[in-house]
Amino acid sequence: MSSSSLGIINDACTSFDNNGQGKLLPRKKNDKYSSTYVQHNRLSRYTTALANCVPVRFKKIPGSQIPLDKIGLLSSVSFSWINEYIKVGYKNGLRDKPLPSISTQESCQVNGSRIDTLWHNHVVERGQAGASVPRIAWHFVKTRVLVSSFIYFLGMLIALTSPIIVLQKIIRATEDRVNMTSTLDKNTTTSINSTSANNTFRNISKNFKHEIIMDQVIIFSHIGILISAEIVSYFLIAWSASLNLRTATRLRSACLTLAYKKLIKSSIRFNAPVHQV
């Protein structure tokens, strides 16, 4: 190979390294996110994730992307936003409504630049021989995995402890009501035979009836608490699954971007087509 050809290849590699993701993944001018990832430890990087915790959003924002960042938490966890596409697909076969594109937060532009920066810093720290792709992948998804694991653990804890605590109180209240009812029946039989104890029996029966009503209120309130706890536990488990799906999508986009970037860089460096690398 001539020296001029080597110079052209070296210039191309240098240009690719300097421009990075911008040459590989062109972006629109009106795009919200920059292709350059800036690593920082400020809490502002969780602003978008915290904005997705809004329970309900009544204003519908139009767009051609999957509306995961534009809908409320309840709609995101229950996947109710898919109903629109299911109805249209059932009626017209999605002829008039095309499928949406991937959300910006799960795109290669955002996640590819981030994992590329993490990989570069990891190689600088440990060297090319000591670099570990699983370690970088874990660092990439660590926060989201820990948060989703905590949410899942909380949901399972509520699902396991609520029947143990609430059912025990329901059983005790039911037993107390049965004992009071049997005692009231015995006192009724005694009062029929003894007319002198009618006034005392009336006062006792009023107290018993009041306690029976209170026991019924306790039973029904604890049943409502038990149902609410089950709903909350199922919601937390579904929320954890939704977070894990988005985390897996982001990791997939980041790994594909990094792999394609390495392939294109290798094809330029060794003067070979991409499909032969």
Short mmCIF file of C-alpha atoms in Angstrom, two decimals:
data_model
loop_
_atom_site.label_atom_id
_atom_site.label_comp_id
_atom_site.label_asym_id
_atom_site.label_seq_id
_atom_site.Cartn_x
_atom_site.Cartn_y
_atom_site.Cartn_z
CA MET A 1 0.00 0.00 0.00
CA SER A 2 1.37 3.43 -0.93
CA SER A 3 2.19 6.15 1.53
CA SER A 4 -0.59 8.36 0.13
CA SER A 5 -3.17 5.64 0.80
CA LEU A 6 -1.91 5.20 4.34
CA GLY A 7 -2.14 8.95 4.86
CA ILE A 8 -5.76 8.98 3.67
CA ILE A 9 -6.70 6.09 6.01
CA ASN A 10 -4.95 7.72 8.96
CA ASP A 11 -6.71 11.01 8.28
CA ALA A 12 -10.04 9.19 8.12
CA CYS A 13 -9.38 7.41 11.42
CA THR A 14 -8.32 10.66 13.07
CA SER A 15 -11.41 12.42 11.77
CA PHE A 16 -13.62 9.59 13.03
CA ASP A 17 -11.99 9.61 16.46
CA ASN A 18 -12.30 13.38 16.77
CA ASN A 19 -15.90 13.57 15.64
CA GLY A 20 -16.96 10.34 17.36
CA GLN A 21 -20.65 9.63 17.34
CA GLY A 22 -21.55 12.65 15.21
CA LYS A 23 -20.23 11.09 12.00
CA LEU A 24 -21.67 7.68 12.78
CA LEU A 25 -25.15 8.82 13.80
CA PRO A 26 -26.17 12.13 12.16
CA ARG A 27 -28.64 14.20 14.10
CA LYS A 28 -31.21 16.81 13.25
CA LYS A 29 -30.68 20.44 14.16
CA ASN A 30 -33.84 20.60 16.20
CA ASP A 31 -33.01 17.51 18.21
CA LYS A 32 -33.25 17.99 21.95
CA TYR A 33 -30.19 16.02 23.00
CA SER A 34 -26.58 16.52 22.09
CA SER A 35 -24.60 13.60 20.77
CA THR A 36 -21.73 14.47 23.11
CA TYR A 37 -22.09 12.84 26.49
CA VAL A 38 -20.81 14.89 29.42
CA GLN A 39 -20.19 12.81 32.53
CA HIS A 40 -21.08 14.45 35.83
CA ASN A 41 -22.25 13.45 39.29
CA ARG A 42 -24.96 16.08 39.73
CA LEU A 43 -28.53 15.10 40.52
CA SER A 44 -29.71 16.94 37.41
CA ARG A 45 -29.04 13.80 35.36
CA TYR A 46 -32.07 12.20 37.05
CA THR A 47 -34.43 15.03 36.05
CA THR A 48 -35.94 13.11 33.14
CA ALA A 49 -36.40 9.96 35.21
CA LEU A 50 -38.08 11.89 38.03
CA ALA A 51 -40.36 13.63 35.52
CA ASN A 52 -41.66 10.20 34.49
CA CYS A 53 -42.92 9.64 38.05
CA VAL A 54 -45.88 12.00 37.53
CA PRO A 55 -48.91 9.73 38.12
CA VAL A 56 -51.27 11.13 35.48
CA ARG A 57 -50.83 13.53 32.56
CA PHE A 58 -54.04 14.78 31.02
CA LYS A 59 -52.43 16.73 28.18
CA LYS A 60 -51.67 14.58 25.17
CA ILE A 61 -48.44 15.54 23.37
CA PRO A 62 -48.43 14.49 19.71
CA GLY A 63 -45.36 12.89 18.18
CA SER A 64 -44.07 10.01 16.10
CA GLN A 65 -42.11 8.38 18.96
CA ILE A 66 -43.22 5.90 21.60
CA PRO A 67 -44.80 8.19 24.22
CA LEU A 68 -43.06 6.71 27.24
CA ASP A 69 -41.62 10.09 28.30
CA LYS A 70 -44.86 11.98 27.58
CA ILE A 71 -47.38 9.94 29.55
CA GLY A 72 -48.11 9.44 33.23
CA LEU A 73 -46.69 6.73 35.44
CA LEU A 74 -49.97 4.80 35.61
CA SER A 75 -50.24 4.66 31.82
CA SER A 76 -46.59 3.66 31.50
CA VAL A 77 -46.83 0.86 34.06
CA SER A 78 -50.13 -0.51 32.76
CA PHE A 79 -49.05 -0.14 29.10
CA SER A 80 -52.41 1.47 28.35
CA TRP A 81 -50.81 3.64 25.66
CA ILE A 82 -50.68 0.51 23.46
CA ASN A 83 -54.50 0.38 23.36
CA GLU A 84 -54.56 3.14 20.76
CA TYR A 85 -52.44 1.10 18.34
CA ILE A 86 -54.31 -2.12 19.13
CA LYS A 87 -57.67 -0.54 18.27
CA VAL A 88 -56.38 1.00 15.03
CA GLY A 89 -54.62 -2.23 14.08
CA TYR A 90 -57.77 -4.25 14.72
CA LYS A 91 -59.91 -1.96 12.55
CA ASN A 92 -57.60 -0.90 9.70
CA GLY A 93 -54.46 -3.00 10.11
CA LEU A 94 -52.30 0.06 10.92
CA ARG A 95 -52.63 1.37 7.38
CA ASP A 96 -53.52 4.90 8.44
CA LYS A 97 -51.41 4.95 11.61
CA PRO A 98 -47.77 3.82 11.32
CA LEU A 99 -45.93 2.28 14.23
CA PRO A 100 -44.05 4.79 16.40
CA SER A 101 -40.29 5.07 16.50
CA ILE A 102 -38.21 4.42 19.60
CA SER A 103 -38.16 7.00 22.37
CA THR A 104 -35.28 9.46 22.48
CA GLN A 105 -34.11 8.18 25.86
CA GLU A 106 -33.73 4.68 24.39
CA SER A 107 -32.11 5.83 21.14
CA CYS A 108 -28.57 5.10 20.01
CA GLN A 109 -27.69 8.81 20.00
CA VAL A 110 -28.12 9.14 23.74
CA ASN A 111 -27.03 5.72 25.00
CA GLY A 112 -24.27 5.11 22.46
CA SER A 113 -22.36 8.25 23.37
CA ARG A 114 -22.71 7.46 27.07
CA ILE A 115 -21.38 3.90 26.89
CA ASP A 116 -18.63 5.07 24.53
CA THR A 117 -17.47 7.56 27.16
CA LEU A 118 -17.65 4.93 29.89
CA TRP A 119 -15.69 2.49 27.77
CA HIS A 120 -13.00 5.06 26.97
CA ASN A 121 -12.56 5.98 30.65
CA HIS A 122 -12.45 2.30 31.60
CA VAL A 123 -9.76 1.57 29.01
CA VAL A 124 -7.72 4.56 30.20
CA GLU A 125 -8.01 3.35 33.80
CA ARG A 126 -7.34 -0.39 33.33
CA GLY A 127 -5.75 -0.64 29.92
CA GLN A 128 -6.94 -2.48 26.84
CA ALA A 129 -6.04 -5.89 28.31
CA GLY A 130 -7.86 -5.29 31.60
CA ALA A 131 -10.99 -3.75 30.10
CA SER A 132 -14.20 -5.64 30.82
CA VAL A 133 -17.38 -5.26 28.79
CA PRO A 134 -19.64 -6.79 31.52
CA ARG A 135 -18.24 -4.31 34.04
CA ILE A 136 -19.06 -1.40 31.73
CA ALA A 137 -22.52 -2.83 31.05
CA TRP A 138 -23.16 -3.10 34.80
CA HIS A 139 -21.94 0.46 35.36
CA PHE A 140 -24.25 1.57 32.54
CA VAL A 141 -27.41 0.06 34.10
CA LYS A 142 -26.42 0.00 37.79
CA THR A 143 -28.64 2.80 39.06
CA ARG A 144 -31.76 1.68 37.20
CA VAL A 145 -31.27 -1.97 38.20
CA LEU A 146 -30.86 -1.06 41.87
CA VAL A 147 -33.94 1.19 41.82
CA SER A 148 -36.07 -1.43 40.05
CA SER A 149 -34.83 -4.13 42.46
CA PHE A 150 -35.78 -1.96 45.44
CA ILE A 151 -39.25 -1.32 43.97
CA TYR A 152 -39.72 -5.04 43.30
CA PHE A 153 -38.55 -5.94 46.83
CA LEU A 154 -40.96 -3.39 48.29
CA GLY A 155 -43.85 -4.80 46.26
CA MET A 156 -43.07 -8.36 47.32
CA LEU A 157 -42.69 -7.27 50.95
CA ILE A 158 -46.13 -5.64 50.91
CA ALA A 159 -47.64 -8.68 49.18
CA LEU A 160 -46.22 -11.04 51.83
CA THR A 161 -46.67 -9.04 55.03
CA SER A 162 -50.10 -7.49 54.43
CA PRO A 163 -52.03 -10.81 54.58
CA ILE A 164 -50.10 -11.89 57.67
CA ILE A 165 -50.84 -8.70 59.59
CA VAL A 166 -54.28 -7.76 58.29
CA LEU A 167 -55.81 -11.24 58.20
CA GLN A 168 -54.77 -11.82 61.80
CA LYS A 169 -56.69 -8.72 62.89
CA ILE A 170 -59.71 -9.72 60.79
CA ILE A 171 -59.76 -13.18 62.42
CA ARG A 172 -59.51 -11.68 65.91
CA ALA A 173 -62.34 -9.21 65.22
CA THR A 174 -64.48 -12.03 63.80
CA GLU A 175 -63.87 -14.21 66.87
CA ASP A 176 -64.74 -11.32 69.19
CA ARG A 177 -67.98 -10.73 67.31
CA VAL A 178 -68.90 -14.42 67.53
CA ASN A 179 -68.18 -14.47 71.28
CA MET A 180 -70.22 -11.33 71.84
CA THR A 181 -73.13 -12.73 69.83
CA SER A 182 -73.13 -15.97 71.83
CA THR A 183 -72.93 -14.04 75.11
CA LEU A 184 -75.79 -11.81 73.99
CA ASP A 185 -77.93 -14.87 73.21
CA LYS A 186 -77.25 -16.35 76.65
CA ASN A 187 -78.17 -13.08 78.34
CA THR A 188 -81.36 -12.94 76.30
CA THR A 189 -82.37 -16.40 77.54
CA THR A 190 -81.57 -15.43 81.13
CA SER A 191 -83.50 -12.17 80.94
CA ILE A 192 -86.63 -13.96 79.70
CA ASN A 193 -86.69 -16.10 82.86
CA SER A 194 -85.79 -13.22 85.19
CA THR A 195 -87.92 -10.09 84.75
CA SER A 196 -85.98 -8.18 87.41
CA ALA A 197 -82.84 -8.14 85.23
CA ASN A 198 -84.53 -6.53 82.20
CA ASN A 199 -83.10 -3.05 82.77
CA THR A 200 -79.59 -4.36 83.32
CA PHE A 201 -79.87 -6.58 80.26
CA ARG A 202 -80.96 -3.68 78.07
CA ASN A 203 -77.87 -1.68 78.99
CA ILE A 204 -75.61 -4.67 78.41
CA SER A 205 -77.26 -5.46 75.08
CA LYS A 206 -76.75 -1.88 73.90
CA ASN A 207 -73.05 -2.09 74.75
CA PHE A 208 -72.76 -5.45 73.01
CA LYS A 209 -74.47 -4.15 69.89
CA HIS A 210 -72.18 -1.13 69.83
CA GLU A 211 -69.11 -3.38 70.12
CA ILE A 212 -70.44 -5.69 67.40
CA ILE A 213 -70.90 -2.72 65.06
CA MET A 214 -67.35 -1.56 65.83
CA ASP A 215 -66.03 -5.05 65.08
CA GLN A 216 -67.85 -5.02 61.75
CA VAL A 217 -66.33 -1.64 60.92
CA ILE A 218 -62.89 -2.98 61.82
CA ILE A 219 -63.40 -6.07 59.67
CA PHE A 220 -64.55 -4.15 56.59
CA SER A 221 -61.83 -1.51 57.00
CA HIS A 222 -59.14 -4.18 57.22
CA ILE A 223 -60.57 -5.90 54.14
CA GLY A 224 -60.25 -2.57 52.31
CA ILE A 225 -56.67 -2.23 53.55
CA LEU A 226 -55.90 -5.76 52.36
CA ILE A 227 -57.30 -5.07 48.88
CA SER A 228 -55.41 -1.75 48.68
CA ALA A 229 -52.17 -3.45 49.74
CA GLU A 230 -52.58 -6.07 47.01
CA ILE A 231 -53.20 -3.37 44.40
CA VAL A 232 -50.13 -1.42 45.54
CA SER A 233 -47.95 -4.54 45.52
CA TYR A 234 -49.04 -5.48 41.98
CA PHE A 235 -48.44 -1.90 40.85
CA LEU A 236 -44.91 -1.87 42.28
CA ILE A 237 -44.07 -5.21 40.67
CA ALA A 238 -45.40 -3.99 37.31
CA TRP A 239 -43.43 -0.74 37.71
CA SER A 240 -40.26 -2.74 38.30
CA ALA A 241 -40.90 -4.80 35.16
CA SER A 242 -41.49 -1.63 33.13
CA LEU A 243 -38.21 -0.15 34.37
CA ASN A 244 -36.34 -3.34 33.52
CA LEU A 245 -37.74 -3.35 29.98
CA ARG A 246 -36.58 0.20 29.35
CA THR A 247 -33.20 -0.54 30.95
CA ALA A 248 -32.70 -3.55 28.66
CA THR A 249 -33.67 -1.47 25.63
CA ARG A 250 -31.14 1.23 26.54
CA LEU A 251 -28.38 -1.31 27.08
CA ARG A 252 -29.17 -2.97 23.74
CA SER A 253 -29.05 0.38 21.91
CA ALA A 254 -25.77 1.29 23.58
CA CYS A 255 -24.09 -2.05 22.81
CA LEU A 256 -25.26 -2.01 19.19
CA THR A 257 -23.95 1.52 18.73
CA LEU A 258 -20.58 0.62 20.23
CA ALA A 259 -20.32 -2.54 18.11
CA TYR A 260 -21.18 -0.76 14.85
CA LYS A 261 -18.75 2.01 15.65
CA LYS A 262 -15.95 -0.49 16.17
CA LEU A 263 -16.89 -2.26 12.92
CA ILE A 264 -16.84 0.94 10.90
CA LYS A 265 -13.56 2.01 12.48
CA SER A 266 -12.03 -1.40 11.67
CA SER A 267 -13.26 -1.25 8.07
CA ILE A 268 -11.68 2.18 7.61
CA ARG A 269 -8.43 1.16 9.30
CA PHE A 270 -7.95 -2.08 7.37
CA ASN A 271 -9.48 -0.83 4.10
CA ALA A 272 -12.14 -3.59 4.09
CA PRO A 273 -15.92 -3.50 3.64
CA VAL A 274 -18.00 -3.63 6.80
CA HIS A 275 -19.54 -7.00 5.93
CA GLN A 276 -16.05 -8.55 5.69
CA VAL A 277 -14.82 -7.37 9.08
#
